[in-house]
Amino acid sequence: MGSVLRLRKLCYVEPVKFQSFESIKNAEKQQQQQQQQEERTVSEVENAVQKNGRDDDEDTKKKKEGKKKMKEWRCIDSCCWVIGCLCTVWWLLVFLYYSLPAALPGFQPPESPGARLGREGVRALHPVVLVPGISTGGLELWEGKPCTEGLFRKRLWGGSFTEILKRPLCWLEHLSLDNETGLDPPGIRVRAVPGLVAADYFAPGYFVWAVLIQNLAKIGYEEKNMHMAAYDWRLSFQNTETRDQALSRLKSTIELMYLTNGRKKVVVVPHSMGVLYFLHFLKWVELPPPMGGGGGPGWCATHIKAIMNIGPPFLGVPKAVSNILSSEAKDVAVIRSMDPGVLDSEILGLQTLEHAMRVARTWDSIISLVPKGGETIWGDLDWSPEEGHGCSLAKRRTLQSSGNNKNSNHTNGKRTFSAMKDLAKYGRIISFGKEASYIPSSQLPSVDLKELLLGKPSTISNSTCQEVWTEYNELSRESIRDVADNKVYTSQTLLDLLRFVAPKMMKRAEAHFSHGIADDLNDPKYNHYKYWSNPLEMRLPGAPDMEIYCLYGVGIPTERSYVYKMSPTGKCKSIPFRIDSTAEGYEDSCLKGGVYFVDGDESVPVLSSGFMCARGWRGKTRFNPSGATTYVREYQHRPPASLLEGRGSASGAHVDIMGNVAFIEDVLRVAAGATGEEIGGDRIYSDIMRMSERINIQL
Amino acid sequence: MSFLRRRRAAESAKAGSGSGDDGGGGEGGDKKEREVKSRRKQGPGGGERPRRWSCVDSCCWFVGCVCSIWWLLLFLLNAMPASFPQYVTEAITGPLPDPPGVKLRKEGLAARHPVVFVPGIVTGGLELWEGHQCAEGLFRKRLWGGTFGELYKRPLCWVEHMSLDNETGLDPPGIRVRPVSGLVAADYFAPGYFVWAVLIANLARIGYEEKNMYMAAYDWRLSFQNTEVRDQTLSRIKSNIELMVATSGNKVVVIPHSMGVLYFLHFMKWVEAPAPMGGGGGSDWCAKHIKAVMNIGGPFFGVPKAVSGLFSVEARDIAVARALAPGVLDKDVFKFQTLQHMMRMTRTWDSTMSMIPKGGDTIWGGVDWSPEGFFNCSTKRSKNIYMTTSERSAVRDLENRAGVNYGRLISFGKDVANIHSSKIERTDFRGAVKGRNLSNTSNCDVWTEYHDMGVGGVKAIADYKVYTAGSILDLLDFVAPKLMKRGSAHFSYGIADNLDDPKYQHYRHWSNPLETKLPNAPDMEIYSLYGVGIPTERAYVYKLTPTSECYIPFQIDTSADGESEDSCLKDGVFSADGDETVPVLSAGYMCAKGWRGKTRFNPSGINTYIREYDHAPPANLLEGRGTQSGAHVDIMGNFALIEDIIRVAAGATGEDLGGDRVYSDIFKWSEKIQLQL
């Protein structure tokens, strides 16, 4: 208490003293001007100062006792001082920033495509429906356990994610769905945020749809002719109708917009998983209730002008497999190799991956992204459609464009060499061990997988040592080893693997999704909703005037198959497999950090996004009986030139493409009434046409 | 600066024999003082240094302290469990009652009928979709609602964007401001100031969510029919109600608030009228889709506030502000001319005209009578203090003699407001020539229609002395011809003699309950829920503004106060019972009499219920805006009201709730109104 008092005193004493200095100074100045009696002035000053000093002396004498404490005070003092300085400077900068004019005179931002087209006379014509993909839509809490006090109608997913940090376990619990039904757990209601805000920004500053919305607004769009079909992306598609009537809602909105905008058909712009969701909707809306929406056979022909699929994972993505199997993707694997132990060991008792796996496995929608079409599409042990395709595709492009002859010759030679030497066998989506991923199939162990996986009775071993329960705990060590011994899984056997390691999830989800190829589409079983989101098991609606676009980025290495290994044994590990991030190919090889890459948009390989538009639906095929026109529009990836560009105006990445100027222009033109021919038909950079030819499928 | 300081500190530490004190430059004893002194001798520049940095230094120190403490408190606040304030409240006031949602859930109520909210004027958010250069970077940001940050940053730009076109009442060229959609449109008006949020939270407790709760947000600046013309809002509401009825299998309960009540009246006529003017839903649409309409604070006959708003852009609050600090609002200090800007902006909003008192002298009273004539202005007091009947009648007699002339909505001068009509000398203003004094108006930055009127016109208005609800319309026609021309195409204020007259099929009559028939839906229920017990503006005493050059020539005469303490006249405003904005008469009459039973306005005999909520101010600060408030907006947090709504939404009928619940004299006043039913 005493020290505090002294501290106070000091603070007060100081200013007083300075004041006296001030007066002295003034006096001094006057006398200097007069240039007289200088000596006397000095002595006066001296006297005054000494007088002050004497007063102070008494103070300091008292203070000397508490000198030590004063030193502490000094430390705090300088801390405060530094903080104060920083704050002041910060405020000053903020103030300056705000008082700056919005556009600096020297820096002219490039004109947005919307403004340019607006000047050209392109105006809003067709209503636009945006369908967001997985994980980009916001979710908010409507009812929760006591631990979520005060979070009513606050975002749990999207936004700033502050709740993860504040109450992680509570957060995980509320984002999980029921393990049996795939619907809400009792006492918890988490719902999709409606409206454009649902997915305009995923997190503050990280746009998803915002740039497109802004450009659409420039040519006259607003809320009455632009709709965000937000849905709960964790649920299976049919369950969004069962629980939230999301499909009915979408149907009603499209009908309303069609009527109120002068009977103009809508242009639908789905992104990522939204593409599959809208495929599901197309079938649902025309089929009779109770399973369907009862719109009648002509509904799509009447209401839809075009579907502009962005980065469509029509045939699934390999990423989904690694996610389900070990809840890791390239990025996680890289982190693990850089910093071994952080994610795996139970330091802090976090077990991040295990938690993530447990939550993600209650989300049925992920199953919709598992590769579809089996070995016909994705390749078998020895064959894949991408085969012989330059592995270092992205690298080659950049090197060639750099124009260094020596360099490119060198790499070209090396590339052909390496391509010959280790031809990536993409068909083996999962291989245990690096060798297994490229040795000829004759050398692989021939084990009957089905028998192996289904025959074993699963014995529950020491599963009690885990706090976090995942389905792996029900698997015995031996059966896990058997899984690894099988070495190689193609997209066909992969499903068996998943059924084995995640029986509950697959049982739940396979009632909602199917991954095969239909032999006979007239089979009445294909009227069931589980087939509606698989383009290989559904027919497009009878709408010959409808246009289907596949818009996606190319030129980024995209995960296509994985090299796995067993997790180090001995400890209580929940996830027994992991990507072998030590598996590296040669310099130009497509194998990097345990992952084989192909061309794509970083998430979806070209094959999955382009095949249906390039071949499966082109012309009149059995999947497209009415001959709806299809267009493939690819956007070559170019990384942002400078930091000022942010995420780039020519990006081809899965989400960043939504800010791609060429892409936005295409969408705007179609929304304003242009047809696919008018915007230039196909626009192809990748080998998608050649790859599609290689796929042997009956059309 | 910091660099300098540190070097000095090191120096003085050496010189000051390690006294360890760098800040003061004085505590180091004589030695140091001498050093300072000698330095000063060298020149004034040398002596300045220690002083300057010391000052900056202590500033920084102070700022740093404040910042650190602030952060510390912020951290503690964030680390605090969310239910902490509740514990504190409970510790002080005892256990709180359960919020109605929780209470009724325990009783077993669950969501049944989908709910539609219709927000009122001003409470809905508006956002920018297209703007001029000055609104750069505000795309899809709220201009109205939220923090109103832009109002301070660029006020003129803001006013420009919030205004509508003076001729059409639609968007000005190059500007698109649109209503925010979804529940966020009106859950909170500003951060922390709830409108619908409490009701939404309580409904969610019994199982409501976005799929069976719909906020019918519309642009409240437009006339009702124009919301359909520009945004197709009415079609949107129709489609959403149909969807909710189809997906849930139950009819909807509609909850309009304030002006939303009139908007929904308009909607009910629109939806059944044939296209193109109407929605083409057929004559049984309402019967099929609507279970109940629960009007909260409905200004069926308009509000007197709207008149003063249109006439001189002021209400009681502004008049009081003016009385407290005369000159701030009026003079050109800061070149603001706030009120003139406000007037120019609000006069482009057609919707304000839907609130002009309707029904003329029949409803609102003539020069010498009014339905509330014998209203006891000190109701609050007489209710609280026990009074014998004789005492009460004595008070009433006293007031009988005083006789407040509420019928005179506007009077010029306090004397005129009180004396008998035969003693008032009036000259008709209608023929008065509007003088033009262009020389004066050219000085004004802000143009309002008053400048067209000239001194002659202003004087003519003041000479007419007294205006009743009927002549108010002529007055507004005179002072704001453009506004009224636009407005009269969309709204009408009369009483229909013959409702079958085909002219009443025009949409301008749809929002006036005295000129429309309710839809043919005998099972539908109509509720009037409103607060009572708060003095509400009912009539005004005006005066001329001292100098009428650039200013609005009229203002409320705040010096006019009643003689006795209990008088209804305060600061130039006569108050009657109501919810602070809407007088009881306007909110209650239709349900109390106009629509009760089978009348010509209600041919199918829809049941009506009146539920009044007596106002009780919040007991302490912790209660916020109170759980028993009867004020116009705060009533949305009234537990009794929320409970009523939840019960109806869960399936109860008006009889189950207990029928009428009346505190005011509404039935007595209704009897006094001579209206053919």
Short mmCIF file of N, CA, C and O in Angstrom, two decimals, chain B residues 522-567:
data_model
loop_
_atom_site.label_atom_id
_atom_site.label_comp_id
_atom_site.label_asym_id
_atom_site.label_seq_id
_atom_site.Cartn_x
_atom_site.Cartn_y
_atom_site.Cartn_z
N PRO B 522 -64.29 -16.85 -41.57
CA PRO B 522 -64.92 -16.83 -40.25
C PRO B 522 -64.08 -17.50 -39.15
O PRO B 522 -64.27 -17.18 -37.97
N ASP B 523 -63.14 -18.39 -39.52
CA ASP B 523 -62.36 -19.08 -38.48
C ASP B 523 -61.13 -18.30 -38.07
O ASP B 523 -60.44 -18.67 -37.11
N MET B 524 -60.84 -17.26 -38.81
CA MET B 524 -59.65 -16.48 -38.50
C MET B 524 -59.90 -15.70 -37.20
O MET B 524 -61.05 -15.42 -36.85
N GLU B 525 -58.83 -15.37 -36.50
CA GLU B 525 -58.95 -14.55 -35.29
C GLU B 525 -58.10 -13.31 -35.46
O GLU B 525 -57.02 -13.38 -36.02
N ILE B 526 -58.62 -12.20 -34.96
CA ILE B 526 -57.83 -10.97 -35.01
C ILE B 526 -57.63 -10.47 -33.59
O ILE B 526 -58.59 -10.33 -32.83
N TYR B 527 -56.38 -10.24 -33.23
CA TYR B 527 -56.05 -9.75 -31.90
C TYR B 527 -55.51 -8.34 -32.01
O TYR B 527 -54.82 -8.01 -32.95
N SER B 528 -55.84 -7.54 -31.00
CA SER B 528 -55.14 -6.27 -30.83
C SER B 528 -54.38 -6.36 -29.53
O SER B 528 -54.98 -6.39 -28.46
N LEU B 529 -53.07 -6.39 -29.63
CA LEU B 529 -52.24 -6.44 -28.42
C LEU B 529 -51.52 -5.10 -28.33
O LEU B 529 -50.84 -4.71 -29.26
N TYR B 530 -51.72 -4.40 -27.23
CA TYR B 530 -51.00 -3.13 -27.11
C TYR B 530 -50.82 -2.75 -25.66
O TYR B 530 -51.54 -3.23 -24.78
N GLY B 531 -49.85 -1.88 -25.43
CA GLY B 531 -49.57 -1.42 -24.09
C GLY B 531 -50.44 -0.23 -23.73
O GLY B 531 -50.85 0.53 -24.61
N VAL B 532 -50.76 -0.06 -22.46
CA VAL B 532 -51.46 1.12 -22.01
C VAL B 532 -50.77 1.64 -20.76
O VAL B 532 -49.96 0.95 -20.15
N GLY B 533 -51.13 2.88 -20.40
CA GLY B 533 -50.59 3.44 -19.16
C GLY B 533 -49.41 4.35 -19.38
O GLY B 533 -48.74 4.72 -18.42
N ILE B 534 -49.13 4.72 -20.61
CA ILE B 534 -48.06 5.69 -20.87
C ILE B 534 -48.70 6.88 -21.56
O ILE B 534 -49.50 6.71 -22.47
N PRO B 535 -48.37 8.09 -21.13
CA PRO B 535 -48.91 9.27 -21.83
C PRO B 535 -48.44 9.26 -23.28
O PRO B 535 -47.26 9.06 -23.56
N THR B 536 -49.38 9.47 -24.18
CA THR B 536 -49.09 9.35 -25.60
C THR B 536 -49.52 10.62 -26.30
O THR B 536 -50.58 11.16 -26.01
N GLU B 537 -48.73 11.07 -27.22
CA GLU B 537 -49.04 12.31 -27.93
C GLU B 537 -50.39 12.20 -28.63
O GLU B 537 -50.67 11.23 -29.32
N ARG B 538 -51.19 13.22 -28.44
CA ARG B 538 -52.53 13.14 -29.02
C ARG B 538 -52.88 14.44 -29.76
O ARG B 538 -53.57 14.42 -30.75
N ALA B 539 -52.40 15.59 -29.24
CA ALA B 539 -52.66 16.86 -29.92
C ALA B 539 -51.51 17.81 -29.59
O ALA B 539 -50.79 17.62 -28.61
N TYR B 540 -51.35 18.83 -30.43
CA TYR B 540 -50.18 19.70 -30.30
C TYR B 540 -50.56 21.17 -30.23
O TYR B 540 -51.56 21.60 -30.81
N VAL B 541 -49.74 21.92 -29.53
CA VAL B 541 -49.85 23.38 -29.56
C VAL B 541 -48.65 23.90 -30.34
O VAL B 541 -47.51 23.61 -29.99
N TYR B 542 -48.92 24.62 -31.41
CA TYR B 542 -47.84 25.08 -32.28
C TYR B 542 -47.62 26.57 -32.13
O TYR B 542 -48.48 27.31 -31.64
N LYS B 543 -46.50 27.03 -32.59
CA LYS B 543 -46.26 28.47 -32.70
C LYS B 543 -45.42 28.70 -33.96
O LYS B 543 -44.85 27.76 -34.52
N LEU B 544 -45.35 29.95 -34.36
CA LEU B 544 -44.52 30.27 -35.52
C LEU B 544 -43.07 30.37 -35.09
O LEU B 544 -42.76 30.83 -33.98
N THR B 545 -42.18 29.94 -35.92
CA THR B 545 -40.77 30.07 -35.62
C THR B 545 -40.41 31.54 -35.72
O THR B 545 -40.90 32.23 -36.62
N PRO B 546 -39.61 32.04 -34.80
CA PRO B 546 -39.30 33.48 -34.78
C PRO B 546 -38.97 34.03 -36.17
O PRO B 546 -39.63 34.93 -36.66
N THR B 547 -37.93 33.56 -36.79
CA THR B 547 -37.62 34.03 -38.14
C THR B 547 -37.86 32.87 -39.08
O THR B 547 -37.42 31.76 -38.83
N SER B 548 -38.54 33.16 -40.14
CA SER B 548 -38.88 32.04 -41.01
C SER B 548 -38.21 32.20 -42.36
O SER B 548 -38.84 32.37 -43.37
N GLU B 549 -36.91 32.21 -42.32
CA GLU B 549 -36.23 32.30 -43.61
C GLU B 549 -35.91 30.93 -44.15
O GLU B 549 -36.58 30.40 -45.02
N CYS B 550 -34.86 30.34 -43.59
CA CYS B 550 -34.45 29.04 -44.10
C CYS B 550 -35.02 27.93 -43.24
O CYS B 550 -34.80 26.77 -43.50
N TYR B 551 -35.70 28.33 -42.17
CA TYR B 551 -36.09 27.31 -41.22
C TYR B 551 -37.49 26.85 -41.49
O TYR B 551 -38.27 27.47 -42.20
N ILE B 552 -37.81 25.77 -40.85
CA ILE B 552 -39.16 25.29 -40.90
C ILE B 552 -40.00 26.28 -40.11
O ILE B 552 -39.69 26.58 -38.96
N PRO B 553 -41.06 26.85 -40.70
CA PRO B 553 -41.71 28.00 -40.08
C PRO B 553 -42.54 27.67 -38.85
O PRO B 553 -42.94 28.58 -38.14
N PHE B 554 -42.81 26.43 -38.58
CA PHE B 554 -43.63 26.10 -37.41
C PHE B 554 -42.85 25.22 -36.46
O PHE B 554 -42.03 24.42 -36.89
N GLN B 555 -43.14 25.36 -35.19
CA GLN B 555 -42.58 24.40 -34.25
C GLN B 555 -43.49 24.26 -33.05
O GLN B 555 -44.31 25.14 -32.77
N ILE B 556 -43.34 23.16 -32.37
CA ILE B 556 -44.18 22.91 -31.21
C ILE B 556 -43.83 23.93 -30.12
O ILE B 556 -42.65 24.19 -29.87
N ASP B 557 -44.85 24.49 -29.51
CA ASP B 557 -44.64 25.52 -28.49
C ASP B 557 -44.36 24.85 -27.17
O ASP B 557 -45.27 24.51 -26.42
N THR B 558 -43.09 24.65 -26.86
CA THR B 558 -42.75 23.87 -25.67
C THR B 558 -43.02 24.63 -24.38
O THR B 558 -42.96 24.07 -23.31
N SER B 559 -43.31 25.91 -24.50
CA SER B 559 -43.57 26.66 -23.28
C SER B 559 -45.00 26.43 -22.79
O SER B 559 -45.35 26.80 -21.68
N ALA B 560 -45.83 25.81 -23.64
CA ALA B 560 -47.22 25.61 -23.24
C ALA B 560 -47.33 24.44 -22.28
O ALA B 560 -47.11 23.29 -22.65
N ASP B 561 -47.64 24.73 -21.03
CA ASP B 561 -47.84 23.69 -20.03
C ASP B 561 -49.19 23.89 -19.37
O ASP B 561 -49.67 25.02 -19.26
N GLY B 562 -49.76 22.83 -18.91
CA GLY B 562 -51.03 22.94 -18.20
C GLY B 562 -50.83 23.59 -16.84
O GLY B 562 -49.72 23.64 -16.32
N GLU B 563 -51.95 24.09 -16.25
CA GLU B 563 -51.82 24.78 -14.97
C GLU B 563 -51.50 23.79 -13.86
O GLU B 563 -50.55 23.94 -13.12
N SER B 564 -52.31 22.75 -13.77
CA SER B 564 -52.14 21.83 -12.65
C SER B 564 -51.06 20.81 -13.01
O SER B 564 -50.68 20.63 -14.17
N GLU B 565 -50.60 20.15 -11.97
CA GLU B 565 -49.54 19.18 -12.17
C GLU B 565 -50.03 17.99 -12.99
O GLU B 565 -49.28 17.35 -13.71
N ASP B 566 -51.32 17.70 -12.85
CA ASP B 566 -51.86 16.52 -13.51
C ASP B 566 -52.33 16.80 -14.93
O ASP B 566 -52.91 15.94 -15.57
N SER B 567 -52.09 17.99 -15.40
CA SER B 567 -52.64 18.36 -16.69
C SER B 567 -52.09 17.48 -17.80
O SER B 567 -50.99 16.95 -17.72
#
